[in-house]
mmCIF file of C-alpha atoms in Angstrom:
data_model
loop_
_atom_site.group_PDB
_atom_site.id
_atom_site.type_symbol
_atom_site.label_atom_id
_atom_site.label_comp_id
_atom_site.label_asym_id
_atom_site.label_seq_id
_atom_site.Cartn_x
_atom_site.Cartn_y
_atom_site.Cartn_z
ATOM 1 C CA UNK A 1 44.178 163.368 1.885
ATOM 2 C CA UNK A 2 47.317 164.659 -0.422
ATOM 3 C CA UNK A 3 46.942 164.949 -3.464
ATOM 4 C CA UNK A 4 50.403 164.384 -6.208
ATOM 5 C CA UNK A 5 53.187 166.540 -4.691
ATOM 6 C CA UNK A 6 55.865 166.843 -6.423
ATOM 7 C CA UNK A 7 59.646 168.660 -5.313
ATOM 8 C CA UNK A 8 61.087 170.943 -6.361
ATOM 9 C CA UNK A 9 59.086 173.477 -7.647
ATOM 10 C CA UNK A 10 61.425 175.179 -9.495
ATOM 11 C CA UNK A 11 64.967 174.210 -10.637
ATOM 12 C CA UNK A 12 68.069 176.104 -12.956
ATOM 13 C CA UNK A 13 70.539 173.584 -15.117
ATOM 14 C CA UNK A 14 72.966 174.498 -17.354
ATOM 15 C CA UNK A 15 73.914 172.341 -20.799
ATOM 16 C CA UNK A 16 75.173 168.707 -19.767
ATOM 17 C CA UNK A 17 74.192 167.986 -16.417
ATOM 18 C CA UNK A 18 71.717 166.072 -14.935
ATOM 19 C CA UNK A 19 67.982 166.756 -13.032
ATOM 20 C CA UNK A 20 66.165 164.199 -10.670
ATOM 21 C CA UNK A 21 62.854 165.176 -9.991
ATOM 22 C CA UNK A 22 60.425 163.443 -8.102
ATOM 23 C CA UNK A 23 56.744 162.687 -7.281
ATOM 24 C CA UNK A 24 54.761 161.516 -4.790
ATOM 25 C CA UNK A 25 51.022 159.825 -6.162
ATOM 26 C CA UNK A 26 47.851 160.683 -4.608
ATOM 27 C CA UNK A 27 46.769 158.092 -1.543
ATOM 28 C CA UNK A 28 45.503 154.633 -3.200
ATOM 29 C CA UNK A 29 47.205 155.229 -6.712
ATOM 30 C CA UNK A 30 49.896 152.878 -7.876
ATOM 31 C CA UNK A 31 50.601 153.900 -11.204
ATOM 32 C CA UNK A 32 52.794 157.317 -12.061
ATOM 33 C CA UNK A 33 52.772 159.199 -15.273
ATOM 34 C CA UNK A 34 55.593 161.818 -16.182
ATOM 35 C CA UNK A 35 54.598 164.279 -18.914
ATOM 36 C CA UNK A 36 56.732 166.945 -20.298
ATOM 37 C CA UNK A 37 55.012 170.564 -21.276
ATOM 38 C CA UNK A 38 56.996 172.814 -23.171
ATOM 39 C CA UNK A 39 55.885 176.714 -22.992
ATOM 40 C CA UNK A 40 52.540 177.250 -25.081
ATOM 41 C CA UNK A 41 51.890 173.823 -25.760
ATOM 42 C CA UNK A 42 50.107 170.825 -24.262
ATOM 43 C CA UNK A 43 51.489 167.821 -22.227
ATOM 44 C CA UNK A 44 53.356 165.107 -24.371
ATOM 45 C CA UNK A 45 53.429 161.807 -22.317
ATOM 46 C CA UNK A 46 56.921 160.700 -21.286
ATOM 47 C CA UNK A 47 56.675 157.095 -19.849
ATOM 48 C CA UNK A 48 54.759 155.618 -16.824
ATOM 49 C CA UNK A 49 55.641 153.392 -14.477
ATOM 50 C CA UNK A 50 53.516 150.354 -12.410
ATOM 51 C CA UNK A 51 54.980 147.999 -10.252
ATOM 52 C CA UNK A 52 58.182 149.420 -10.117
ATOM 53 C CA UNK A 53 58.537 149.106 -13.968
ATOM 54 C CA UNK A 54 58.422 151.693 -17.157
ATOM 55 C CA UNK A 55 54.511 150.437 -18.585
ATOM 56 C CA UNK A 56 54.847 152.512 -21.416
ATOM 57 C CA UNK A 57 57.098 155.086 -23.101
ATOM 58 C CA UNK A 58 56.551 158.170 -25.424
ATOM 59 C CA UNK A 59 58.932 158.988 -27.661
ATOM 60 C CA UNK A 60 61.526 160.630 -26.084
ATOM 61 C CA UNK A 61 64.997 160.047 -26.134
ATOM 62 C CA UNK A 62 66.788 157.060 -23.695
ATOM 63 C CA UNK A 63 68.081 160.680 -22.313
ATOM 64 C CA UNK A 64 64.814 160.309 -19.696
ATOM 65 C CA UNK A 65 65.016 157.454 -17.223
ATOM 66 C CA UNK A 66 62.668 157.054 -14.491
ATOM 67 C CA UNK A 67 62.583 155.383 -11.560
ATOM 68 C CA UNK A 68 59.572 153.673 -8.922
ATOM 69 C CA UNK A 69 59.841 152.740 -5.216
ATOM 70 C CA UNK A 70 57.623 150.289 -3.447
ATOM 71 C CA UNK A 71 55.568 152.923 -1.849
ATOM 72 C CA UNK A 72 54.831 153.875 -5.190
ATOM 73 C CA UNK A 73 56.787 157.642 -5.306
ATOM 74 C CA UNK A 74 58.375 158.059 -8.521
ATOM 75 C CA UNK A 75 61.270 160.237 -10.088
ATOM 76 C CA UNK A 76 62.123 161.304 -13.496
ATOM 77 C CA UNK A 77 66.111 161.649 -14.385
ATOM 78 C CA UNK A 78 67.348 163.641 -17.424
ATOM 79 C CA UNK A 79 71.039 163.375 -18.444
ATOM 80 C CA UNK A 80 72.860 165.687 -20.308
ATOM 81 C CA UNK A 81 70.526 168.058 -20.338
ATOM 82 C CA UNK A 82 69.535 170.441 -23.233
ATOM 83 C CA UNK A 83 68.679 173.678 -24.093
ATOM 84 C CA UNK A 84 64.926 172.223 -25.093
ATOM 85 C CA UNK A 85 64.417 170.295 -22.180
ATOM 86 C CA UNK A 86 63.162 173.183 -20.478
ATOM 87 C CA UNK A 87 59.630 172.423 -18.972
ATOM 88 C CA UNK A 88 57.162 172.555 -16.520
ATOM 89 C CA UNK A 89 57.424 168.297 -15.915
ATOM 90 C CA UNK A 90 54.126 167.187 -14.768
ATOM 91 C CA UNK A 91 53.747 164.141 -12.916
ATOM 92 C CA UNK A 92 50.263 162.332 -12.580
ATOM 93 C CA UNK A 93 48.948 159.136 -10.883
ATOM 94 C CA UNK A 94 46.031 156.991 -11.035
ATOM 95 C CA UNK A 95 44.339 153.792 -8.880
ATOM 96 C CA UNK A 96 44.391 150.507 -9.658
ATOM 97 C CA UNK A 97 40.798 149.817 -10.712
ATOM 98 C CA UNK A 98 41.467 150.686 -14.183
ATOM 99 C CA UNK A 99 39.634 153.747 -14.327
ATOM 100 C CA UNK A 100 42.140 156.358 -16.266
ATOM 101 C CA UNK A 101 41.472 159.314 -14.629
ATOM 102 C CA UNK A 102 45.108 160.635 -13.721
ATOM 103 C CA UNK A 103 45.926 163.240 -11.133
ATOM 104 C CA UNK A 104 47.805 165.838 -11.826
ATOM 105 C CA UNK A 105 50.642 167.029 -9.212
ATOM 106 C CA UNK A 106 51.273 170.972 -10.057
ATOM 107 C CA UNK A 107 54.466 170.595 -11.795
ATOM 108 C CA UNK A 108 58.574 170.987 -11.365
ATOM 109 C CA UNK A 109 59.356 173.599 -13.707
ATOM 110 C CA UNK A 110 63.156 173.231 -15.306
ATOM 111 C CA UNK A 111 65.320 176.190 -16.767
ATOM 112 C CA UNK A 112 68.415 174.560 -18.728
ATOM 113 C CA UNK A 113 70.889 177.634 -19.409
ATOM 114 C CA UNK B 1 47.416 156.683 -33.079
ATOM 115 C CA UNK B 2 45.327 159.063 -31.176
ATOM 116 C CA UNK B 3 45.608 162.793 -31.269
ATOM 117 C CA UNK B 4 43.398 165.647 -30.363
ATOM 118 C CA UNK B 5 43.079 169.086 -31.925
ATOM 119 C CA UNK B 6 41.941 172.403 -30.199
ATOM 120 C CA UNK B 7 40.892 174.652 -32.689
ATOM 121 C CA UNK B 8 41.269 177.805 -30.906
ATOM 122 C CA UNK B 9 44.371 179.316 -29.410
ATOM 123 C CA UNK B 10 42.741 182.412 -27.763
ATOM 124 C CA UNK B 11 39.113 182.899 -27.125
ATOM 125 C CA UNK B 12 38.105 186.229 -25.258
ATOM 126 C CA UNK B 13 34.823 186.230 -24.049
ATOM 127 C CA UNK B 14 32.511 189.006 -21.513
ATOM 128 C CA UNK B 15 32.038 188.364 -17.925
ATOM 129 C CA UNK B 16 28.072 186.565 -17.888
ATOM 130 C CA UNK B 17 28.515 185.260 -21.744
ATOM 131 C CA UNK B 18 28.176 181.773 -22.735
ATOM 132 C CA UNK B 19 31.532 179.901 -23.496
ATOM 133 C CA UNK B 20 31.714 177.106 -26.007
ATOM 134 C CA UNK B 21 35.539 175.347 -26.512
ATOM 135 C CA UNK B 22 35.863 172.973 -29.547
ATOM 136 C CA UNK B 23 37.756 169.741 -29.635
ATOM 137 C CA UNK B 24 38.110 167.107 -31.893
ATOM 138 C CA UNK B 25 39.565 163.782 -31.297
ATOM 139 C CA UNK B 26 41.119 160.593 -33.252
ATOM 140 C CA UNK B 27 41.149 157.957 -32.086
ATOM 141 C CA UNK B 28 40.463 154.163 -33.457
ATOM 142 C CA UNK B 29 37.438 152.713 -30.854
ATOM 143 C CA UNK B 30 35.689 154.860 -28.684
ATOM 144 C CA UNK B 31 37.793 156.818 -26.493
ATOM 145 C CA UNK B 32 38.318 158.228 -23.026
ATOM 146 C CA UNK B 33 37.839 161.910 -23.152
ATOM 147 C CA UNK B 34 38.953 164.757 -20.643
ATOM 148 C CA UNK B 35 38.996 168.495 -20.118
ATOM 149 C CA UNK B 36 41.334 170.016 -17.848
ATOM 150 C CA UNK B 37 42.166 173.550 -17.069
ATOM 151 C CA UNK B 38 45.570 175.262 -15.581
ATOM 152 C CA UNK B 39 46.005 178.455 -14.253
ATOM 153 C CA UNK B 40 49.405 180.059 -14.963
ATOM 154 C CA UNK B 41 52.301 177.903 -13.086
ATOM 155 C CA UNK B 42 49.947 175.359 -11.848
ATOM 156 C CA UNK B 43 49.372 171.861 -12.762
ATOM 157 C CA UNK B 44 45.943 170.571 -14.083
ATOM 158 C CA UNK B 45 42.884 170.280 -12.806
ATOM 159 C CA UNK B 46 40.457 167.643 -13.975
ATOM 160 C CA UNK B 47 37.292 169.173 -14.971
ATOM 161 C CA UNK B 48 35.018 166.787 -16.661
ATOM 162 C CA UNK B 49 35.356 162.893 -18.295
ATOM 163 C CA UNK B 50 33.588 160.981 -20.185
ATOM 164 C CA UNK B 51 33.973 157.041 -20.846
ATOM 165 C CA UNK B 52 30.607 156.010 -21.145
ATOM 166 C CA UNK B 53 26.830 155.976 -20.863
ATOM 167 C CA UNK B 54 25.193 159.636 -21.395
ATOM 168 C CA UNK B 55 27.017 161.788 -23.765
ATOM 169 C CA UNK B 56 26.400 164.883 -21.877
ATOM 170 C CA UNK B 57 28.803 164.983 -18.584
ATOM 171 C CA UNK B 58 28.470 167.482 -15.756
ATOM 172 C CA UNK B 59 32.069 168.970 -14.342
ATOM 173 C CA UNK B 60 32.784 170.874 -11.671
ATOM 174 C CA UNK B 61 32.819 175.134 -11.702
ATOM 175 C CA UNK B 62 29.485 174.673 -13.650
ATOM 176 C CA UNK B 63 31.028 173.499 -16.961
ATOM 177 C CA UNK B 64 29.739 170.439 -19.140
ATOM 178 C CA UNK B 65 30.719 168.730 -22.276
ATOM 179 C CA UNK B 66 28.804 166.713 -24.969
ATOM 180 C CA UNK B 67 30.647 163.796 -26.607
ATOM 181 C CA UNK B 68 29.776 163.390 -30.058
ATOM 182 C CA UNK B 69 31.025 160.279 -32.053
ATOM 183 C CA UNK B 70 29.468 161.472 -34.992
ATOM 184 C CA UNK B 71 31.691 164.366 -35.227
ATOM 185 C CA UNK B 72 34.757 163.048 -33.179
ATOM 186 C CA UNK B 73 34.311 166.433 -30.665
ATOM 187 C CA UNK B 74 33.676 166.483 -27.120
ATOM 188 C CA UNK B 75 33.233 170.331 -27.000
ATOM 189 C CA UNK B 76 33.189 172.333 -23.526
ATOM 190 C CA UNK B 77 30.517 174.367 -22.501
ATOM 191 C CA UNK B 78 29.587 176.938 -19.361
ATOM 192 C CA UNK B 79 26.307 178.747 -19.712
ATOM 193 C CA UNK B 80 27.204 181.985 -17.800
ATOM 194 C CA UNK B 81 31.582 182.740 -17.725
ATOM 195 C CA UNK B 82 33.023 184.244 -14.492
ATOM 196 C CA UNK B 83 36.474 186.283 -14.412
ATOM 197 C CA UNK B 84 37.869 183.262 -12.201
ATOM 198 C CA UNK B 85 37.383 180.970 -15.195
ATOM 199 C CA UNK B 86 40.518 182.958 -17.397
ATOM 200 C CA UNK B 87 42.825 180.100 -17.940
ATOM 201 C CA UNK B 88 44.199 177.699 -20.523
ATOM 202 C CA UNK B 89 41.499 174.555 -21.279
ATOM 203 C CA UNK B 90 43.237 171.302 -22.120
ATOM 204 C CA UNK B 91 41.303 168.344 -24.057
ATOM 205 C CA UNK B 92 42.673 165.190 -23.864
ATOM 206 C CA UNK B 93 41.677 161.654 -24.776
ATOM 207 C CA UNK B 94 43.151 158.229 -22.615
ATOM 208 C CA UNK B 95 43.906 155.219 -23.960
ATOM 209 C CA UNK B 96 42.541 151.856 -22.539
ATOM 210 C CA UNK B 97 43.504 148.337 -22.308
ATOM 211 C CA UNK B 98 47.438 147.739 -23.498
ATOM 212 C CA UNK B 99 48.082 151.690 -23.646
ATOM 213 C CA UNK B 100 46.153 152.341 -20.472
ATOM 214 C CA UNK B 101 46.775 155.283 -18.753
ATOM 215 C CA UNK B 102 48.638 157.297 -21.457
ATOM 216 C CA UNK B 103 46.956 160.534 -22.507
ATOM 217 C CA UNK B 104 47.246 162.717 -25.701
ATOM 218 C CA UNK B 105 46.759 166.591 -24.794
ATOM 219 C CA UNK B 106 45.886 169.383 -27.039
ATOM 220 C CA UNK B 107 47.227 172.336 -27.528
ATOM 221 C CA UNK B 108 45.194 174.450 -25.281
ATOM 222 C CA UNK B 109 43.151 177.278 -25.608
ATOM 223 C CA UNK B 110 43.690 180.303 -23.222
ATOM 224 C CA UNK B 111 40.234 182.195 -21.871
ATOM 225 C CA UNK B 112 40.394 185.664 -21.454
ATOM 226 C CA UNK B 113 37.619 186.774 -19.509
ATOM 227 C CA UNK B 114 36.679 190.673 -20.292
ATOM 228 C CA UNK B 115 34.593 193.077 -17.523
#
């Protein structure tokens, strides 16, 4: 059984343009969580998505859009892309039966130059 | 809002110690709590939870935790450290009903494991 993948692993920007990265959720799960973790510091929660629609949203700028499929894969855009958007992006899913335990893919990390 | 705080940044400890990590939580009902740990460039792994029931939970790698409302902490705890268990330590708490599924991390503490 897979567990979250996520692609790619690694990724180089420069100022201005735009990222898609994307996530597949572990077999059963239909909900996907995006979380953002800076260098030394602890994921923040970007926004996760259920049935094809954004549940909830951290606070982060309209700058992060996200996306769901119907076979539940998932991908995270970022426009105009900043100097401080540089991450390791970590996306995490969870099943249906409202347990919360989320599980974590291992992460697209993002260079903006 | 909920928030959690990891007291230590950096805790070094020798190979065959005991390890204790501190965390302390807010939150306004009583919460879902996790540890996680990540090795450098890798995502998390899920090490222990607690939602309910006994307030002392069993992980896996031979660490446990012991939720404590009375102090807002769920500290980790492994009884013997092995130099596989250097990493960073993540505490988080989860949200339920309308904010399901959205967790609030800590700041991490990184393990240094000495010979």
């Amino acid at each position: 059984d897979a567990g979250v993948t996520q692609s790619p692993t690694h990724l180089i920007k420069t100022r201005g343009q735009q990222v898609t990265l994307r996530c597949s959720p572990k077999s059963g799960h239909d909900t996907v969580s995006w979380y953002q973790q800076a260098l030394g510091q602890g994921p923040q929660f970007i926004f996760q998505y259920y049935e094809e629609e954004e549940r909830q949203r951290g606070n982060f700028p309209d700058r992060f859009s996200g996306h769901q499929f119907p076979n539940y894969s998932s991908e995270l855009n970022v426009n105009a892309l900043l100097l401080g958007d540089s991450a390791l992006y970590l996306c995490a899913s969870s099943q249906p039966t409202g347990e919360e335990t989320q599980y974590f893919g291992p992460g697209t990390r993002l260079l903006v130059l | 809002a909920q928030s959690v705080t990891q007291p230590d940044i950096h805790i070094t400890v020798s190979e065959g110690a005991s390890l204790e990590l501190r965390c302390n939580y807010s939150y306004g009902a009583t919460p879902y709590l996790f540890w996680y740990v990540q090795s450098p460039g890798q995502g998390l792994q899920l090490l222990l939870k607690y939602f309910s029931g006994d307030t002392l939970v069993q992980g896996i790698k031979g660490f446990e935790a012991e939720f404590k409302r009375s102090q807002s902490s769920f500290n980790l705890r492994k009884p013997s450290v092995h130099w596989s268990d250097a990493a960073e330590y993540f505490c988080a708490v989860g949200a339920y009903g309308t904010n399901a599924g959205k967790s609030t991390f800590g700041d991490g503490t990184t393990l240094t494991v000495k010979p």
